[in-house]
PDB file of C-alpha atoms in Angstrom:
ATOM      1  CA  MET A1458       3.639 -15.551  13.001  1.00 66.00           C
ATOM      2  CA  LYS A1459       6.697 -13.502  13.983  1.00 81.00           C
ATOM      3  CA  GLU A1460       5.362 -10.554  12.012  1.00 84.00           C
ATOM      4  CA  LYS A1461       2.015 -10.761  13.751  1.00 86.00           C
ATOM      5  CA  LEU A1462       3.825 -10.496  17.076  1.00 88.00           C
ATOM      6  CA  TYR A1463       5.757  -7.429  15.956  1.00 90.00           C
ATOM      7  CA  VAL A1464       2.621  -5.806  14.541  1.00 90.00           C
ATOM      8  CA  GLU A1465       0.886  -6.297  17.869  1.00 89.00           C
ATOM      9  CA  LYS A1466       3.895  -4.879  19.720  1.00 89.00           C
ATOM     10  CA  VAL A1467       3.939  -1.759  17.541  1.00 89.00           C
ATOM     11  CA  LEU A1468       0.180  -1.306  17.903  1.00 88.00           C
ATOM     12  CA  SER A1469       0.443  -1.527  21.671  1.00 88.00           C
ATOM     13  CA  GLY A1470       2.789   1.495  21.575  1.00 85.00           C
ATOM     14  CA  ASN A1471       6.251  -0.064  21.294  1.00 86.00           C
ATOM     15  CA  SER A1472       7.511   1.955  18.319  1.00 85.00           C
ATOM     16  CA  SER A1473      11.018   0.465  18.453  1.00 86.00           C
ATOM     17  CA  ALA A1474       9.545  -2.906  17.461  1.00 89.00           C
ATOM     18  CA  PHE A1475       8.938  -1.348  14.061  1.00 91.00           C
ATOM     19  CA  ALA A1476      12.716  -1.572  13.464  1.00 92.00           C
ATOM     20  CA  TYR A1477      12.156  -5.249  12.610  1.00 92.00           C
ATOM     21  CA  PHE A1478      10.066  -4.270   9.569  1.00 93.00           C
ATOM     22  CA  VAL A1479      12.530  -1.579   8.565  1.00 93.00           C
ATOM     23  CA  GLU A1480      15.469  -3.995   8.656  1.00 92.00           C
ATOM     24  CA  THR A1481      13.551  -6.770   6.860  1.00 92.00           C
ATOM     25  CA  TYR A1482      11.901  -4.816   4.053  1.00 93.00           C
ATOM     26  CA  GLN A1483      14.059  -1.785   3.306  1.00 93.00           C
ATOM     27  CA  GLY A1484      16.195  -3.749   0.832  1.00 92.00           C
ATOM     28  CA  MET A1485      13.353  -4.739  -1.461  1.00 92.00           C
ATOM     29  CA  ALA A1486      11.573  -1.449  -0.929  1.00 93.00           C
ATOM     30  CA  ILE A1487      14.575   0.437  -2.210  1.00 94.00           C
ATOM     31  CA  ASN A1488      14.637  -1.716  -5.331  1.00 93.00           C
ATOM     32  CA  ILE A1489      10.950  -1.060  -6.033  1.00 93.00           C
ATOM     33  CA  ALA A1490      11.352   2.675  -5.479  1.00 93.00           C
ATOM     34  CA  TYR A1491      14.535   2.806  -7.530  1.00 93.00           C
ATOM     35  CA  ARG A1492      12.884   1.133 -10.525  1.00 91.00           C
ATOM     36  CA  ILE A1493      10.224   3.862 -10.490  1.00 91.00           C
ATOM     37  CA  CYS A1494      12.251   6.932  -9.443  1.00 90.00           C
ATOM     38  CA  GLU A1495      15.423   5.931 -11.290  1.00 87.00           C
ATOM     39  CA  ASN A1496      17.698   7.628  -8.781  1.00 88.00           C
ATOM     40  CA  MET A1497      18.867   6.582  -5.327  1.00 91.00           C
ATOM     41  CA  GLN A1498      18.186   9.841  -3.499  1.00 92.00           C
ATOM     42  CA  ASP A1499      14.527   9.948  -4.482  1.00 92.00           C
ATOM     43  CA  ALA A1500      14.194   6.196  -3.914  1.00 93.00           C
ATOM     44  CA  GLU A1501      15.443   6.572  -0.308  1.00 93.00           C
ATOM     45  CA  ASP A1502      13.055   9.473   0.305  1.00 93.00           C
ATOM     46  CA  VAL A1503      10.189   7.358  -1.046  1.00 93.00           C
ATOM     47  CA  VAL A1504      11.146   4.400   1.146  1.00 94.00           C
ATOM     48  CA  GLN A1505      11.356   6.623   4.229  1.00 94.00           C
ATOM     49  CA  GLU A1506       7.966   8.133   3.472  1.00 94.00           C
ATOM     50  CA  SER A1507       6.502   4.692   2.850  1.00 94.00           C
ATOM     51  CA  PHE A1508       7.701   3.328   6.204  1.00 94.00           C
ATOM     52  CA  VAL A1509       6.234   6.324   8.013  1.00 93.00           C
ATOM     53  CA  LYS A1510       2.924   5.814   6.179  1.00 93.00           C
ATOM     54  CA  ALA A1511       2.994   2.102   7.082  1.00 94.00           C
ATOM     55  CA  TYR A1512       3.645   2.947  10.716  1.00 92.00           C
ATOM     56  CA  ARG A1513       0.775   5.438  10.860  1.00 91.00           C
ATOM     57  CA  ASN A1514      -1.633   3.077   9.151  1.00 91.00           C
ATOM     58  CA  LEU A1515      -0.523  -0.176  10.725  1.00 91.00           C
ATOM     59  CA  HIS A1516      -3.895  -0.470  12.471  1.00 89.00           C
ATOM     60  CA  THR A1517      -5.493  -0.947   9.034  1.00 89.00           C
ATOM     61  CA  PHE A1518      -3.225  -3.918   8.193  1.00 89.00           C
ATOM     62  CA  ARG A1519      -5.078  -7.246   8.293  1.00 85.00           C
ATOM     63  CA  LEU A1520      -3.005  -9.724  10.211  1.00 80.00           C
ATOM     64  CA  GLU A1521      -3.991 -12.687   8.024  1.00 78.00           C
ATOM     65  CA  SER A1522      -2.407 -11.124   4.927  1.00 81.00           C
ATOM     66  CA  LYS A1523       1.268 -10.781   4.081  1.00 88.00           C
ATOM     67  CA  PHE A1524       2.991  -7.694   5.419  1.00 91.00           C
ATOM     68  CA  SER A1525       5.371  -7.550   2.463  1.00 91.00           C
ATOM     69  CA  THR A1526       2.570  -7.354  -0.119  1.00 92.00           C
ATOM     70  CA  TRP A1527       0.767  -4.650   1.879  1.00 93.00           C
ATOM     71  CA  PHE A1528       3.923  -2.663   2.412  1.00 94.00           C
ATOM     72  CA  TYR A1529       5.239  -2.941  -1.170  1.00 94.00           C
ATOM     73  CA  ARG A1530       1.908  -1.634  -2.385  1.00 94.00           C
ATOM     74  CA  ILE A1531       2.457   1.470  -0.219  1.00 95.00           C
ATOM     75  CA  VAL A1532       5.974   1.864  -1.641  1.00 94.00           C
ATOM     76  CA  PHE A1533       4.654   1.481  -5.201  1.00 93.00           C
ATOM     77  CA  ASN A1534       1.895   4.085  -4.668  1.00 93.00           C
ATOM     78  CA  THR A1535       4.241   6.517  -2.901  1.00 93.00           C
ATOM     79  CA  ALA A1536       6.839   6.233  -5.641  1.00 92.00           C
ATOM     80  CA  VAL A1537       4.297   6.703  -8.410  1.00 92.00           C
ATOM     81  CA  THR A1538       2.857   9.765  -6.646  1.00 91.00           C
ATOM     82  CA  HIS A1539       6.363  11.095  -6.000  1.00 89.00           C
ATOM     83  CA  THR A1540       7.468  10.822  -9.636  1.00 85.00           C
ATOM     84  CA  LYS A1541       4.002  11.533 -11.118  1.00 80.00           C
ATOM     85  CA  THR A1542       4.640   8.808 -13.703  1.00 73.00           C
ATOM     86  CA  LYS A1543       2.038   6.907 -15.636  1.00 70.00           C
ATOM     87  CA  MET A1544       3.529   3.475 -15.075  1.00 69.00           C
ATOM     88  CA  TRP A1545       1.535   1.436 -17.537  1.00 69.00           C
ATOM     89  CA  LEU A1546       1.662   3.738 -20.583  1.00 69.00           C
ATOM     90  CA  ILE A1547       4.484   1.968 -22.345  1.00 63.00           C
ATOM     91  CA  ASP A1548       3.731   1.758 -26.055  1.00 60.00           C
ATOM     92  CA  GLU A1549       5.752   4.810 -26.951  1.00 58.00           C
ATOM     93  CA  GLN A1550       8.537   3.849 -24.600  1.00 56.00           C
ATOM     94  CA  VAL A1551       8.762   0.397 -26.122  1.00 61.00           C
ATOM     95  CA  GLU A1552       9.178   1.908 -29.574  1.00 52.00           C
ATOM     96  CA  ASN A1553      11.934   4.187 -28.291  1.00 59.00           C
ATOM     97  CA  VAL A1554      13.806   1.250 -26.814  1.00 60.00           C
ATOM     98  CA  ALA A1555      13.596  -0.567 -30.141  1.00 50.00           C
ATOM     99  CA  GLU A1556      15.184   2.420 -31.845  1.00 54.00           C
ATOM    100  CA  GLN A1557      17.920   2.670 -29.231  1.00 57.00           C
ATOM    101  CA  GLU A1558      18.913  -0.925 -29.835  1.00 53.00           C
ATOM    102  CA  PHE A1559      20.320   0.000 -33.181  1.00 45.00           C
ATOM    103  CA  SER A1560      21.629   3.498 -32.665  1.00 52.00           C
ATOM    104  CA  GLU A1561      22.689   4.511 -29.142  1.00 53.00           C
ATOM    105  CA  PHE A1562      23.600   1.084 -27.934  1.00 53.00           C
ATOM    106  CA  ASP A1563      26.642   0.505 -30.047  1.00 49.00           C
ATOM    107  CA  THR A1564      28.236   3.701 -28.829  1.00 42.00           C
ATOM    108  CA  ASP A1565      27.235   2.963 -25.256  1.00 53.00           C
ATOM    109  CA  ARG A1566      28.864  -0.436 -25.417  1.00 51.00           C
ATOM    110  CA  GLN A1567      32.272   1.071 -26.037  1.00 41.00           C
ATOM    111  CA  ILE A1568      32.139   3.215 -22.930  1.00 44.00           C
ATOM    112  CA  GLU A1569      30.726   0.589 -20.657  1.00 51.00           C
ATOM    113  CA  SER A1570      32.627  -1.646 -18.349  1.00 49.00           C
ATOM    114  CA  ASN A1571      32.157  -5.413 -18.476  1.00 54.00           C
ATOM    115  CA  GLU A1572      30.623  -5.724 -15.009  1.00 76.00           C
ATOM    116  CA  THR A1573      27.425  -7.798 -15.200  1.00 80.00           C
ATOM    117  CA  SER A1574      25.679  -5.614 -12.632  1.00 81.00           C
ATOM    118  CA  GLU A1575      26.374  -2.496 -14.659  1.00 83.00           C
ATOM    119  CA  ILE A1576      25.277  -4.119 -17.877  1.00 84.00           C
ATOM    120  CA  VAL A1577      22.032  -5.332 -16.332  1.00 86.00           C
ATOM    121  CA  SER A1578      21.396  -1.924 -14.739  1.00 85.00           C
ATOM    122  CA  HIS A1579      22.071  -0.316 -18.092  1.00 84.00           C
ATOM    123  CA  LEU A1580      19.647  -2.650 -19.876  1.00 86.00           C
ATOM    124  CA  LEU A1581      16.957  -2.123 -17.244  1.00 86.00           C
ATOM    125  CA  LYS A1582      17.292   1.641 -17.667  1.00 84.00           C
ATOM    126  CA  LYS A1583      16.760   1.242 -21.397  1.00 84.00           C
ATOM    127  CA  MET A1584      13.551  -0.740 -20.810  1.00 87.00           C
ATOM    128  CA  PRO A1585      10.247   0.797 -19.751  1.00 88.00           C
ATOM    129  CA  LYS A1586      10.105   1.435 -15.983  1.00 87.00           C
ATOM    130  CA  SER A1587       7.181  -0.904 -15.579  1.00 88.00           C
ATOM    131  CA  TYR A1588       9.057  -3.817 -17.085  1.00 90.00           C
ATOM    132  CA  GLY A1589      12.023  -3.273 -14.799  1.00 90.00           C
ATOM    133  CA  LEU A1590       9.684  -3.072 -11.846  1.00 91.00           C
ATOM    134  CA  LEU A1591       7.840  -6.275 -12.706  1.00 92.00           C
ATOM    135  CA  LEU A1592      11.072  -8.165 -13.219  1.00 92.00           C
ATOM    136  CA  SER A1593      12.394  -6.937  -9.878  1.00 91.00           C
ATOM    137  CA  LEU A1594       9.212  -7.879  -8.050  1.00 91.00           C
ATOM    138  CA  PHE A1595       9.030 -11.303  -9.647  1.00 92.00           C
ATOM    139  CA  TYR A1596      12.670 -12.370  -9.588  1.00 91.00           C
ATOM    140  CA  LEU A1597      14.245 -10.512  -6.685  1.00 87.00           C
ATOM    141  CA  GLU A1598      11.664 -11.275  -4.049  1.00 82.00           C
ATOM    142  CA  ASP A1599      10.137 -14.415  -5.580  1.00 83.00           C
ATOM    143  CA  ASN A1600       6.689 -12.864  -5.466  1.00 87.00           C
ATOM    144  CA  SER A1601       3.967 -14.866  -7.197  1.00 91.00           C
ATOM    145  CA  VAL A1602       2.026 -13.409 -10.124  1.00 93.00           C
ATOM    146  CA  LYS A1603      -0.915 -12.884  -7.782  1.00 93.00           C
ATOM    147  CA  GLU A1604       1.224 -10.955  -5.311  1.00 92.00           C
ATOM    148  CA  VAL A1605       2.768  -8.839  -8.075  1.00 92.00           C
ATOM    149  CA  ALA A1606      -0.760  -8.072  -9.231  1.00 93.00           C
ATOM    150  CA  GLU A1607      -1.799  -7.043  -5.748  1.00 92.00           C
ATOM    151  CA  ILE A1608       1.208  -4.764  -5.367  1.00 92.00           C
ATOM    152  CA  THR A1609       0.855  -3.053  -8.707  1.00 91.00           C
ATOM    153  CA  GLY A1610      -2.935  -2.998  -8.949  1.00 91.00           C
ATOM    154  CA  LEU A1611      -2.893  -4.849 -12.296  1.00 91.00           C
ATOM    155  CA  ASN A1612      -4.834  -8.067 -12.875  1.00 91.00           C
ATOM    156  CA  ASP A1613      -3.132 -11.467 -13.032  1.00 92.00           C
ATOM    157  CA  SER A1614      -3.307 -11.867 -16.773  1.00 93.00           C
ATOM    158  CA  ASN A1615      -1.861  -8.373 -17.383  1.00 92.00           C
ATOM    159  CA  VAL A1616       1.017  -9.199 -15.079  1.00 92.00           C
ATOM    160  CA  LYS A1617       1.679 -12.465 -16.924  1.00 94.00           C
ATOM    161  CA  VAL A1618       1.623 -10.765 -20.322  1.00 92.00           C
ATOM    162  CA  MET A1619       3.845  -7.894 -19.212  1.00 91.00           C
ATOM    163  CA  LEU A1620       6.279 -10.221 -17.496  1.00 92.00           C
ATOM    164  CA  PHE A1621       6.567 -12.251 -20.662  1.00 92.00           C
ATOM    165  CA  ARG A1622       7.228  -9.095 -22.723  1.00 90.00           C
ATOM    166  CA  ALA A1623       9.675  -7.765 -20.156  1.00 90.00           C
ATOM    167  CA  ARG A1624      11.629 -11.046 -20.129  1.00 90.00           C
ATOM    168  CA  LYS A1625      11.653 -11.150 -23.896  1.00 89.00           C
ATOM    169  CA  MET A1626      12.808  -7.556 -24.215  1.00 90.00           C
ATOM    170  CA  PHE A1627      15.554  -8.091 -21.638  1.00 89.00           C
ATOM    171  CA  LYS A1628      16.793 -11.211 -23.389  1.00 88.00           C
ATOM    172  CA  ASP A1629      16.654  -9.578 -26.821  1.00 87.00           C
ATOM    173  CA  LEU A1630      18.612  -6.584 -25.631  1.00 86.00           C
ATOM    174  CA  MET A1631      21.109  -8.844 -23.921  1.00 83.00           C
ATOM    175  CA  THR A1632      21.655 -11.206 -26.859  1.00 83.00           C
ATOM    176  CA  LYS A1633      21.848  -8.401 -29.371  1.00 82.00           C
ATOM    177  CA  ASN A1634      24.220  -6.187 -27.424  1.00 80.00           C
ATOM    178  CA  TYR A1635      26.072  -8.501 -25.081  1.00 76.00           C
ATOM    179  CA  PRO A1636      25.934 -11.951 -26.676  1.00 74.00           C
ATOM    180  CA  GLU A1637      29.179 -13.018 -25.042  1.00 69.00           C
ATOM    181  CA  LEU A1638      27.770 -12.349 -21.583  1.00 67.00           C
ATOM    182  CA  TYR A1639      24.542 -14.141 -22.402  1.00 63.00           C
ATOM    183  CA  MET A1640      26.372 -17.262 -23.524  1.00 61.00           C
ATOM    184  CA  GLU A1641      28.815 -17.097 -20.644  1.00 60.00           C
ATOM    185  CA  GLU A1642      26.051 -16.924 -18.058  1.00 57.00           C
ATOM    186  CA  LEU A1643      24.152 -19.782 -19.640  1.00 55.00           C
ATOM    187  CA  ILE A1644      27.211 -22.025 -19.674  1.00 51.00           C
TER     188      ILE A1644
ATOM    189  CA  MET B 163      10.831 -33.499 -24.602  1.00 54.00           C
ATOM    190  CA  LYS B 164       8.519 -32.286 -21.824  1.00 58.00           C
ATOM    191  CA  GLU B 165      11.309 -32.747 -19.299  1.00 62.00           C
ATOM    192  CA  ASN B 166      13.690 -30.744 -21.526  1.00 64.00           C
ATOM    193  CA  ASN B 167      11.240 -27.873 -21.752  1.00 64.00           C
ATOM    194  CA  LYS B 168      10.801 -27.899 -18.026  1.00 62.00           C
ATOM    195  CA  ASN B 169      14.593 -27.800 -17.489  1.00 65.00           C
ATOM    196  CA  GLU B 170      14.937 -25.028 -20.033  1.00 67.00           C
ATOM    197  CA  ARG B 171      12.289 -22.961 -18.234  1.00 66.00           C
ATOM    198  CA  MET B 172      14.052 -23.597 -14.937  1.00 66.00           C
ATOM    199  CA  ASP B 173      17.438 -22.526 -16.378  1.00 74.00           C
ATOM    200  CA  ASP B 174      15.794 -19.482 -17.849  1.00 77.00           C
ATOM    201  CA  LYS B 175      14.287 -18.541 -14.517  1.00 81.00           C
ATOM    202  CA  LEU B 176      17.596 -19.028 -12.729  1.00 84.00           C
ATOM    203  CA  TRP B 177      19.373 -16.997 -15.358  1.00 84.00           C
ATOM    204  CA  MET B 178      16.883 -14.126 -15.034  1.00 86.00           C
ATOM    205  CA  LYS B 179      17.091 -14.338 -11.271  1.00 87.00           C
ATOM    206  CA  SER B 180      20.891 -14.171 -11.275  1.00 87.00           C
ATOM    207  CA  MET B 181      20.769 -11.222 -13.701  1.00 86.00           C
ATOM    208  CA  MET B 182      18.317  -9.334 -11.535  1.00 87.00           C
ATOM    209  CA  GLU B 183      20.272 -10.201  -8.406  1.00 87.00           C
ATOM    210  CA  SER B 184      23.374  -8.675  -9.921  1.00 85.00           C
ATOM    211  CA  ALA B 185      21.546  -5.379 -10.387  1.00 84.00           C
ATOM    212  CA  ARG B 186      20.100  -5.352  -6.879  1.00 88.00           C
ATOM    213  CA  LYS B 187      20.347  -1.972  -5.176  1.00 87.00           C
ATOM    214  CA  GLU B 188      21.350  -1.675  -1.549  1.00 89.00           C
ATOM    215  CA  PRO B 189      20.052   1.104   0.703  1.00 88.00           C
ATOM    216  CA  SER B 190      22.537   3.422   2.359  1.00 89.00           C
ATOM    217  CA  GLU B 191      23.656   2.387   5.829  1.00 86.00           C
ATOM    218  CA  ASN B 192      21.938   5.224   7.693  1.00 89.00           C
ATOM    219  CA  LEU B 193      18.532   4.799   5.983  1.00 90.00           C
ATOM    220  CA  SER B 194      17.100   2.581   8.723  1.00 90.00           C
ATOM    221  CA  HIS B 195      18.331   5.006  11.396  1.00 92.00           C
ATOM    222  CA  ARG B 196      16.692   7.895   9.542  1.00 92.00           C
ATOM    223  CA  ILE B 197      13.422   6.037   9.335  1.00 92.00           C
ATOM    224  CA  MET B 198      13.406   4.944  12.969  1.00 92.00           C
ATOM    225  CA  HIS B 199      14.418   8.439  14.097  1.00 92.00           C
ATOM    226  CA  GLN B 200      11.476   9.956  12.254  1.00 91.00           C
ATOM    227  CA  ILE B 201       9.063   7.358  13.601  1.00 90.00           C
ATOM    228  CA  GLU B 202      10.219   7.788  17.180  1.00 89.00           C
ATOM    229  CA  THR B 203      10.079  11.568  16.943  1.00 88.00           C
ATOM    230  CA  GLU B 204       6.519  11.329  15.639  1.00 82.00           C
ATOM    231  CA  GLN B 205       5.578   8.927  18.386  1.00 82.00           C
ATOM    232  CA  ALA B 206       6.988  11.296  21.013  1.00 83.00           C
ATOM    233  CA  LEU B 207       5.130  14.264  19.519  1.00 80.00           C
ATOM    234  CA  THR B 208       1.872  12.293  19.437  1.00 74.00           C
ATOM    235  CA  ARG B 209       2.244  11.435  23.109  1.00 69.00           C
ATOM    236  CA  ALA B 210       2.969  15.050  24.047  1.00 62.00           C
ATOM    237  CA  LYS B 211       0.065  16.494  22.040  1.00 54.00           C
ATOM    238  CA  PRO B 212      -2.940  17.118  24.292  1.00 50.00           C
ATOM    239  CA  LYS B 213      -6.183  15.578  23.184  1.00 49.00           C
ATOM    240  CA  ILE B 214      -8.353  18.426  21.986  1.00 46.00           C
ATOM    241  CA  SER B 215     -10.866  16.485  19.967  1.00 47.00           C
ATOM    242  CA  LYS B 216     -14.347  16.495  21.442  1.00 48.00           C
ATOM    243  CA  GLN B 217     -15.269  13.104  22.746  1.00 51.00           C
ATOM    244  CA  THR B 218     -18.374  11.630  21.210  1.00 50.00           C
ATOM    245  CA  VAL B 219     -21.059  10.754  23.708  1.00 53.00           C
ATOM    246  CA  SER B 220     -21.256   6.993  24.164  1.00 64.00           C
ATOM    247  CA  SER B 221     -24.313   5.492  22.445  1.00 66.00           C
ATOM    248  CA  SER B 222     -25.856   3.838  25.503  1.00 70.00           C
ATOM    249  CA  LEU B 223     -25.729   7.098  27.441  1.00 74.00           C
ATOM    250  CA  LEU B 224     -27.166   8.909  24.474  1.00 73.00           C
ATOM    251  CA  ASN B 225     -30.106   6.434  24.246  1.00 75.00           C
ATOM    252  CA  LEU B 226     -30.776   6.860  27.926  1.00 81.00           C
ATOM    253  CA  ARG B 227     -30.782  10.652  27.742  1.00 84.00           C
ATOM    254  CA  ILE B 228     -32.958  11.010  24.670  1.00 86.00           C
ATOM    255  CA  PHE B 229     -35.493   8.350  25.514  1.00 87.00           C
ATOM    256  CA  GLY B 230     -35.514   9.312  29.194  1.00 89.00           C
ATOM    257  CA  LEU B 231     -36.464  12.832  28.206  1.00 91.00           C
ATOM    258  CA  MET B 232     -39.082  11.485  25.773  1.00 91.00           C
ATOM    259  CA  TYR B 233     -40.781   9.378  28.457  1.00 92.00           C
ATOM    260  CA  PHE B 234     -40.660  12.335  30.816  1.00 93.00           C
ATOM    261  CA  VAL B 235     -42.419  14.581  28.231  1.00 93.00           C
ATOM    262  CA  LEU B 236     -44.994  11.822  27.559  1.00 92.00           C
ATOM    263  CA  LEU B 237     -45.656  11.521  31.300  1.00 93.00           C
ATOM    264  CA  ILE B 238     -46.155  15.287  31.642  1.00 93.00           C
ATOM    265  CA  THR B 239     -48.509  15.264  28.624  1.00 92.00           C
ATOM    266  CA  GLY B 240     -50.471  12.307  30.088  1.00 91.00           C
ATOM    267  CA  GLY B 241     -50.720  14.116  33.406  1.00 92.00           C
ATOM    268  CA  TYR B 242     -51.997  17.248  31.686  1.00 92.00           C
ATOM    269  CA  PHE B 243     -54.642  15.305  29.728  1.00 91.00           C
ATOM    270  CA  TYR B 244     -55.678  13.448  32.905  1.00 91.00           C
ATOM    271  CA  LEU B 245     -56.108  16.672  34.835  1.00 91.00           C
ATOM    272  CA  GLN B 246     -58.075  18.263  32.010  1.00 87.00           C
ATOM    273  CA  GLY B 247     -60.504  15.464  31.141  1.00 86.00           C
ATOM    274  CA  GLY B 248     -59.968  12.590  33.581  1.00 85.00           C
ATOM    275  CA  LYS B 249     -59.416   8.950  32.590  1.00 84.00           C
ATOM    276  CA  ASP B 250     -61.423   9.269  29.341  1.00 85.00           C
ATOM    277  CA  ALA B 251     -59.105  11.988  27.982  1.00 85.00           C
ATOM    278  CA  LEU B 252     -56.305   9.444  27.858  1.00 86.00           C
ATOM    279  CA  LEU B 253     -58.317   7.269  25.474  1.00 87.00           C
ATOM    280  CA  THR B 254     -59.039  10.031  22.927  1.00 88.00           C
ATOM    281  CA  ASP B 255     -57.489  10.332  19.457  1.00 90.00           C
ATOM    282  CA  THR B 256     -56.045  13.728  20.365  1.00 90.00           C
ATOM    283  CA  PHE B 257     -53.930  12.191  23.140  1.00 91.00           C
ATOM    284  CA  LEU B 258     -52.877   9.327  20.873  1.00 92.00           C
ATOM    285  CA  TRP B 259     -51.730  11.679  18.097  1.00 93.00           C
ATOM    286  CA  THR B 260     -49.973  13.945  20.590  1.00 92.00           C
ATOM    287  CA  CYS B 261     -48.018  10.904  21.871  1.00 93.00           C
ATOM    288  CA  ILE B 262     -47.149   9.795  18.345  1.00 94.00           C
ATOM    289  CA  THR B 263     -45.953  13.306  17.419  1.00 94.00           C
ATOM    290  CA  ILE B 264     -43.771  13.546  20.537  1.00 93.00           C
ATOM    291  CA  SER B 265     -42.195  10.125  20.033  1.00 92.00           C
ATOM    292  CA  SER B 266     -41.598  10.878  16.301  1.00 94.00           C
ATOM    293  CA  ILE B 267     -39.782  14.110  17.132  1.00 93.00           C
ATOM    294  CA  PHE B 268     -37.550  12.386  19.679  1.00 91.00           C
ATOM    295  CA  SER B 269     -36.881   9.416  17.383  1.00 91.00           C
ATOM    296  CA  PHE B 270     -35.853  11.766  14.582  1.00 91.00           C
ATOM    297  CA  PHE B 271     -33.583  13.638  16.942  1.00 89.00           C
ATOM    298  CA  PHE B 272     -32.087  10.328  18.067  1.00 89.00           C
ATOM    299  CA  LEU B 273     -31.483   9.299  14.432  1.00 89.00           C
ATOM    300  CA  ILE B 274     -29.705  12.571  13.597  1.00 89.00           C
ATOM    301  CA  THR B 275     -27.516  12.351  16.694  1.00 87.00           C
ATOM    302  CA  THR B 276     -26.547   8.724  15.984  1.00 85.00           C
ATOM    303  CA  ILE B 277     -25.593   9.540  12.383  1.00 87.00           C
ATOM    304  CA  ASP B 278     -23.591  12.552  13.533  1.00 86.00           C
ATOM    305  CA  ASN B 279     -21.748  10.463  16.105  1.00 83.00           C
ATOM    306  CA  SER B 280     -20.873   7.706  13.664  1.00 83.00           C
ATOM    307  CA  LEU B 281     -19.620  10.263  11.096  1.00 86.00           C
ATOM    308  CA  ARG B 282     -17.442  11.899  13.756  1.00 83.00           C
ATOM    309  CA  ARG B 283     -16.030   8.486  14.748  1.00 80.00           C
ATOM    310  CA  LYS B 284     -15.245   7.644  11.124  1.00 81.00           C
ATOM    311  CA  ALA B 285     -13.520  10.977  10.578  1.00 79.00           C
ATOM    312  CA  LYS B 286     -11.488  10.443  13.717  1.00 71.00           C
ATOM    313  CA  ASN B 287     -10.319   6.966  12.664  1.00 68.00           C
ATOM    314  CA  LYS B 288      -9.476   8.048   9.125  1.00 62.00           C
ATOM    315  CA  PRO B 289      -5.801   9.126   8.685  1.00 53.00           C
ATOM    316  CA  SER B 290      -5.436  12.820   7.858  1.00 47.00           C
ATOM    317  CA  ALA B 291      -4.590  13.946   4.310  1.00 41.00           C
ATOM    318  CA  SER B 292      -1.022  14.819   5.327  1.00 41.00           C
ATOM    319  CA  GLU B 293      -0.419  11.183   6.221  1.00 41.00           C
TER     320      GLU B 293
END
């Protein structure tokens, strides 16, 4: 309801009303862009570009749908175009991650600090981009499977399968490499 | 058993959520200012830019012009036939076919103009490639 009001304000020429959308959605947008670009500078550029695109094309937004879903789809597309990545080609990447579990990881563990955030970031970087993105969309913003599917352009069942695999991979990596943290968090 | 599974799933979800929350990235403080600055600059430039695009003729005016001209031509033709052969000339096949030809030409012209106008309108509403 509130969003509808702001959309109407912006469409009637009050560009400063768009600040509401910037303040509300920049946080999640940066997370989506970061999962695809894998660096903050590019992610911020993508978010900025996405907001400008959203502003220019606000007249095409249907008021009965959710602004967040519409906007995150723009962020997703902009980030994919920006990085020129093929998001859903993950077979090879998955194999690489499996190899890393046994070789690189042990050495990495010695260098790493014990901060949970750093460990999780490290694990997400080891996983395919698409898995990190799906986990972020599903758990950070509490998007439903349907909404995640709308944002990413996948179908519902693909999202479910990939989310299951992503969760499993995340847990496996965590229990294998940081079992103490896994147990600690569960307790 | 069912209840246990449900609790387990819930714990799992909460655990995943807390893990993902811990890795949440925050945008830099000036990002929103950068975005709003760009948007306001664009808005100002759009306002300042003079409108150079050719306005499409409104459809009702277009109908009036084309069909007005058509009826005028038909009237002239009728007048010519009347002057040449009197009342009977208006009932001949030649006059009928002349009328049909004239109205077909004008209708075709009207169709082409309408399509052209709608294509122009679509192109105008579509965001440019740079957007």
